[in-house]
CSV table of C-alpha atoms in Angstrom, one decimal:
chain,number,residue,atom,x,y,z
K,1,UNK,CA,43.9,-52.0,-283.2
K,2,UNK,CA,43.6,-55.2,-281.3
K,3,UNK,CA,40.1,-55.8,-279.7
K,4,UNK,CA,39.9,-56.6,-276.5
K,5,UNK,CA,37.0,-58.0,-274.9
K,6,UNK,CA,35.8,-56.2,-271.4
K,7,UNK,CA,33.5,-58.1,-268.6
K,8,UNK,CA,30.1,-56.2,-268.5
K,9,UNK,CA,29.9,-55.1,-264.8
K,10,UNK,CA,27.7,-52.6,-263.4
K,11,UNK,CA,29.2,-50.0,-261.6
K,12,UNK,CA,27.7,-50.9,-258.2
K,13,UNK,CA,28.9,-54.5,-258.5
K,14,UNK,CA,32.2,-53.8,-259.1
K,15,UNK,CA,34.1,-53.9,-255.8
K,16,UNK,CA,31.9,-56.9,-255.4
K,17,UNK,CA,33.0,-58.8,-257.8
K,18,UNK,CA,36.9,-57.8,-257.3
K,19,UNK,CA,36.6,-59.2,-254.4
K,20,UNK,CA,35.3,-62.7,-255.8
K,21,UNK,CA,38.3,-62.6,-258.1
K,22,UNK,CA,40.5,-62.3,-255.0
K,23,UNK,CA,38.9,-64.4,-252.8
K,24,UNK,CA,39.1,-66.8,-256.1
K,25,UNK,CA,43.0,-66.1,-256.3
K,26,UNK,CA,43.7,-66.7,-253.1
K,27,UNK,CA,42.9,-70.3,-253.6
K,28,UNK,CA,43.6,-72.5,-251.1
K,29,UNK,CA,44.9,-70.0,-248.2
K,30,UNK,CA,42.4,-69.7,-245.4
K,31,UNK,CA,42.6,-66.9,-242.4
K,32,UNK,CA,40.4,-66.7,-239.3
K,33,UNK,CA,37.0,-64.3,-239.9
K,34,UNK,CA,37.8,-61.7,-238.6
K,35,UNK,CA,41.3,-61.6,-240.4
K,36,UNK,CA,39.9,-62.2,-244.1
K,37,UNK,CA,38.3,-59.1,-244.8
K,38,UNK,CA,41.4,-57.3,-243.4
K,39,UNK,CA,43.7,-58.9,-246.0
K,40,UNK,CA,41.2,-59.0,-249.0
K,41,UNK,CA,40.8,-54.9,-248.4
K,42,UNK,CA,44.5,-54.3,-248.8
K,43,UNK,CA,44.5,-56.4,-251.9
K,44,UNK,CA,41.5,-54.8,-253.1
K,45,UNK,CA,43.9,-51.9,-252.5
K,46,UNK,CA,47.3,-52.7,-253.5
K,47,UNK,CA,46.3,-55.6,-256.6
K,48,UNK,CA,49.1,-57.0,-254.5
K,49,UNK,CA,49.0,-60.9,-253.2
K,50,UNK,CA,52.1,-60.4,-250.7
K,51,UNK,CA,49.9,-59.5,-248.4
K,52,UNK,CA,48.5,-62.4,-247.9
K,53,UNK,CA,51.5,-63.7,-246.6
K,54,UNK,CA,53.1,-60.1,-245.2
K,55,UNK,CA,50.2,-59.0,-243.2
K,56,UNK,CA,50.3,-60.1,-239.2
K,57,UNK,CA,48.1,-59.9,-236.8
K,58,UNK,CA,48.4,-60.6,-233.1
K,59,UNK,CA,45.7,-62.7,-231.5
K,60,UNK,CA,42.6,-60.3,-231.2
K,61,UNK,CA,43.7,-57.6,-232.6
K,62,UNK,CA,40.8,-57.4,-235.4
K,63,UNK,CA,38.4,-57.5,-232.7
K,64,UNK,CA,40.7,-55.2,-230.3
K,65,UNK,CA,40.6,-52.5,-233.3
K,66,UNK,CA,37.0,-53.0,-234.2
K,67,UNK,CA,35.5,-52.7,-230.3
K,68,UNK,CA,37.4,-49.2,-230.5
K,69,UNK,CA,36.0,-47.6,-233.4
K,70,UNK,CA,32.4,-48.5,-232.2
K,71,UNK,CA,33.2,-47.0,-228.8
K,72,UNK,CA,34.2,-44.0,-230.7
K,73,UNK,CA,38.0,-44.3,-230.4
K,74,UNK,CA,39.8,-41.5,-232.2
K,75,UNK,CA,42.1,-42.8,-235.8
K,76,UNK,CA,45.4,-40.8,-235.6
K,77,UNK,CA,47.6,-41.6,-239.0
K,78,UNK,CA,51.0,-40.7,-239.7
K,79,UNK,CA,50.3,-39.0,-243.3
K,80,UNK,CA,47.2,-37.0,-244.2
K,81,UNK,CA,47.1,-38.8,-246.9
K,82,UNK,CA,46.0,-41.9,-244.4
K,83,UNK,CA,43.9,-39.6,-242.8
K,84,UNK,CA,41.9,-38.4,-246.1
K,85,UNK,CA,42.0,-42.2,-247.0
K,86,UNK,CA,40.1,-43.3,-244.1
K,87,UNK,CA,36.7,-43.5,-244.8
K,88,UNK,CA,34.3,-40.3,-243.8
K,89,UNK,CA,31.3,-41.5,-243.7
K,90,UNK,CA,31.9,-44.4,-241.5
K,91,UNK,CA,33.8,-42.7,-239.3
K,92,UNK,CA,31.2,-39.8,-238.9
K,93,UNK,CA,28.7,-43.1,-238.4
K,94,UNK,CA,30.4,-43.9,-235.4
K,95,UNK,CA,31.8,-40.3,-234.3
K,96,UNK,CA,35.5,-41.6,-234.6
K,97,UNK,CA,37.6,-38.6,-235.4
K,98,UNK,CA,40.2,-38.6,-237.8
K,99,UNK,CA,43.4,-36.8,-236.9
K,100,UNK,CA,46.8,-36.1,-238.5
K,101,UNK,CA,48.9,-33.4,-236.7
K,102,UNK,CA,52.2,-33.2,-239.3
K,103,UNK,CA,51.3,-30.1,-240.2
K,104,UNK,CA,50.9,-28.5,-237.2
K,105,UNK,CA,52.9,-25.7,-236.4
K,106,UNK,CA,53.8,-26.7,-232.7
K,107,UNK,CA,55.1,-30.4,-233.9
K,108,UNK,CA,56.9,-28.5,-236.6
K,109,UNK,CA,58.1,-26.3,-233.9
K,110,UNK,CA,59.4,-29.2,-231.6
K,111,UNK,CA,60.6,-31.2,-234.7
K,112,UNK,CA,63.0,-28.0,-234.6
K,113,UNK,CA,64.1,-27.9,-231.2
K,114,UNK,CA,64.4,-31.9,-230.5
K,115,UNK,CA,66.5,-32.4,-234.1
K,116,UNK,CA,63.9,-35.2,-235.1
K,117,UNK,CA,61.7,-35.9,-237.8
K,118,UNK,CA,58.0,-34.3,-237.3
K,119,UNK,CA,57.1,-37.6,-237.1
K,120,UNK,CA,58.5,-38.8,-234.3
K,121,UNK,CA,57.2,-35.1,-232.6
K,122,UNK,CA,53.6,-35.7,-233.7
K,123,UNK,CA,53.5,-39.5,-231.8
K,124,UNK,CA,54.4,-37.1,-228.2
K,125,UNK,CA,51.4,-34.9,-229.3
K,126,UNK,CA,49.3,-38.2,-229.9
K,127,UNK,CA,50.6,-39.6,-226.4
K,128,UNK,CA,49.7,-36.6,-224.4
K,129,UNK,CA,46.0,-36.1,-226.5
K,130,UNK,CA,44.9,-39.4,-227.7
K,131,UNK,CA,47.0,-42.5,-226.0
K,132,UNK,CA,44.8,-45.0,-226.2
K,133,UNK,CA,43.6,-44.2,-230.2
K,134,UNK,CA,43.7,-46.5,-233.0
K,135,UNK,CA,47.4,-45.2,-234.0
K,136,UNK,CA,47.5,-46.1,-237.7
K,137,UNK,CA,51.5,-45.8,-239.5
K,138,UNK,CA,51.8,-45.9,-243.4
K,139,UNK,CA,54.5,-43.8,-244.0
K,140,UNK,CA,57.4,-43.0,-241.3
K,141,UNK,CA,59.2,-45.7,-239.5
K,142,UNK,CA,60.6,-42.8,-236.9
K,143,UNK,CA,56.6,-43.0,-235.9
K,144,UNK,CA,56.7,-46.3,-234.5
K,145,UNK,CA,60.1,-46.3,-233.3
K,146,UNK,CA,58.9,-43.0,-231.2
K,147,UNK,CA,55.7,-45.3,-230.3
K,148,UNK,CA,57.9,-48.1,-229.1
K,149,UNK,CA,59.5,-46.0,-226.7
K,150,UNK,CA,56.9,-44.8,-225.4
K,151,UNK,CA,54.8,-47.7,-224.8
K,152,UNK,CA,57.9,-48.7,-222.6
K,153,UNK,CA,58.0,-45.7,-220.7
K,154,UNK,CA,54.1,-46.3,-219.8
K,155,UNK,CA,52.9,-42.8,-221.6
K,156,UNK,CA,50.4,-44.8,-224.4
K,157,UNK,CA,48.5,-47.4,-224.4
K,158,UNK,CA,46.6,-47.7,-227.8
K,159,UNK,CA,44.0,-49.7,-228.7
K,160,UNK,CA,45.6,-51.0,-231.6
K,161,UNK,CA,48.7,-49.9,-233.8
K,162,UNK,CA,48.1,-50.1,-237.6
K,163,UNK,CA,52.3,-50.4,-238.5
K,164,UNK,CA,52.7,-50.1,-242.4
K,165,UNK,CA,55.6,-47.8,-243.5
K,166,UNK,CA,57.1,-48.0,-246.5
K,167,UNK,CA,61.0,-47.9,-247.7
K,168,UNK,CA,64.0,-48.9,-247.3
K,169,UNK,CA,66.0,-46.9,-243.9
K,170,UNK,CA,64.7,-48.6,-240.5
K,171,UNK,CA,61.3,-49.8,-242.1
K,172,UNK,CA,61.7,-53.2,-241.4
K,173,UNK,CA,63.5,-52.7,-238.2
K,174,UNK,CA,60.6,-50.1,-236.9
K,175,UNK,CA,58.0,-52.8,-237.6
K,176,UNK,CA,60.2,-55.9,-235.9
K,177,UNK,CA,60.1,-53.3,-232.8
K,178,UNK,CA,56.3,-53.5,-232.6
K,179,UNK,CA,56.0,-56.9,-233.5
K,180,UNK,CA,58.2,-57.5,-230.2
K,181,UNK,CA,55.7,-55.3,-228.7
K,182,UNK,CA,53.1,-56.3,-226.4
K,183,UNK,CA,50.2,-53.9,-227.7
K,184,UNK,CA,47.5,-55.5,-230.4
K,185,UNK,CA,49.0,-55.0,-233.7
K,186,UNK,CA,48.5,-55.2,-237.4
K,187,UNK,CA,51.8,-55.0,-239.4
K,188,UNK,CA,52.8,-55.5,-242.7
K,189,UNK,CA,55.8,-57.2,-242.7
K,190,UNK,CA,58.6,-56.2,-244.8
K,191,UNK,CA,59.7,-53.0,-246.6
K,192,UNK,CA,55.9,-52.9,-248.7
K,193,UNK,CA,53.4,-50.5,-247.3
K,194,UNK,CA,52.4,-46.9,-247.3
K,195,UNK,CA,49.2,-44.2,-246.3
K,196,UNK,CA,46.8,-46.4,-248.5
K,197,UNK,CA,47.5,-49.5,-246.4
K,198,UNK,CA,47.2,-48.0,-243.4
K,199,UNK,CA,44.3,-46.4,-244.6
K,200,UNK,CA,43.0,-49.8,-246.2
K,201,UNK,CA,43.3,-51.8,-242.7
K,202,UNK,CA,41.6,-49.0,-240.9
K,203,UNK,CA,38.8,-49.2,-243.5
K,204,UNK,CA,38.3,-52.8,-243.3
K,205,UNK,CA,37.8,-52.5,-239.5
K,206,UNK,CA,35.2,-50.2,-240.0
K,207,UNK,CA,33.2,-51.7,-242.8
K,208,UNK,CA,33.1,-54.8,-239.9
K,209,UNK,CA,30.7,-52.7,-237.9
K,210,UNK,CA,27.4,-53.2,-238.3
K,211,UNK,CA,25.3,-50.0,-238.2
């Protein structure tokens, strides 16, 4: 059996130290402040240097996302897998609640009756409950399409919308919609994404709070 040699890292130093390797990898590159720990979390995440170049953020909307959380401002994510990836213990730092309603029986229920995805239903229950939450989109494009629409038609206003869906049908359409948008934004260009990115973004926001 070949032998390989491993680095010797204690287990606390670990995320420290993959995070000198990427800020080592990304070379050159430079991003505002705010913006670096942002990217360097979804690469922590992902392994993935893309994002370096796929992630985009409007003017502000770091510090747009971060004033919510420490006012409290409610995470809603398209997944619970997003939800669960969102960090706990911050959140419960700062009372931010994490919510996910795709699997509750009333969006199932008007899912049914609208013929649309649950989805696109759960962004009217976060519209009537939560409009001006930190929306936060790793999975369904229908989610920000819904979003878009209603950000025209007034009914939302969120603090910041997290737009990372994955795939192949309308991803890349979905985000160009909220990219055209007027609402602070973090999007991931492209057709990469998914929960743990969305989950990844809203985890670097927090960790930028100082408790």
């Amino acid at each position: 059996m070949k032998k390989i040699q491993l680095q010797r890292v204690a287990p606390a130093e670990i995320e420290a130290r993959s995070m000198e390797i990427i800020q080592s990898e990304l070379g050159d590159r430079t991003f505002p402040a705010e913006v670096l720990p942002v990217v360097k979390r979804v690469i922590h995440t992902t392994a993935d240097f893309d994002y370096a170049q796929n992630l985009w953020f409007t003017p502000g909307a770091v510090e747009a996302g971060v004033a919510a959380l420490k006012a409290g401002t409610p995470i809603v994510t398209d997944t619970n897998m997003a939800r669960s990836g969102v960090n706990r213990g911050a959140c419960e730092a700062l009372g931010v609640e994490r919510l996910c309603y795709m699997a509750d029986p009333e969006v199932a229920r008007q899912s049914k009756e609208q013929g649309t995805t649950r989805a696109a239903a759960a962004v009217d229950r976060w519209a009537g409950e939560h409009p001006g939450a930190v929306f936060a989109v790793g999975n369904a494009p229908t989610a920000l399409v819904r979003a878009c629409e209603l950000l025209e038609e007034g009914a939302m206003k969120p603090a910041l919308i997290i737009g990372a869906p994955v795939g192949f049908v309308n991803v890349v359409e979905s985000k160009e919609l909220i990219l055209a948008s007027d609402v602070p934004h973090i999007v991931a260009r492209g057709r990469k994404g998914g929960s743990n990115i969305a989950a990844a973004i809203c985890n670097a926001l927090l960790y930028q709070i100082e408790r």
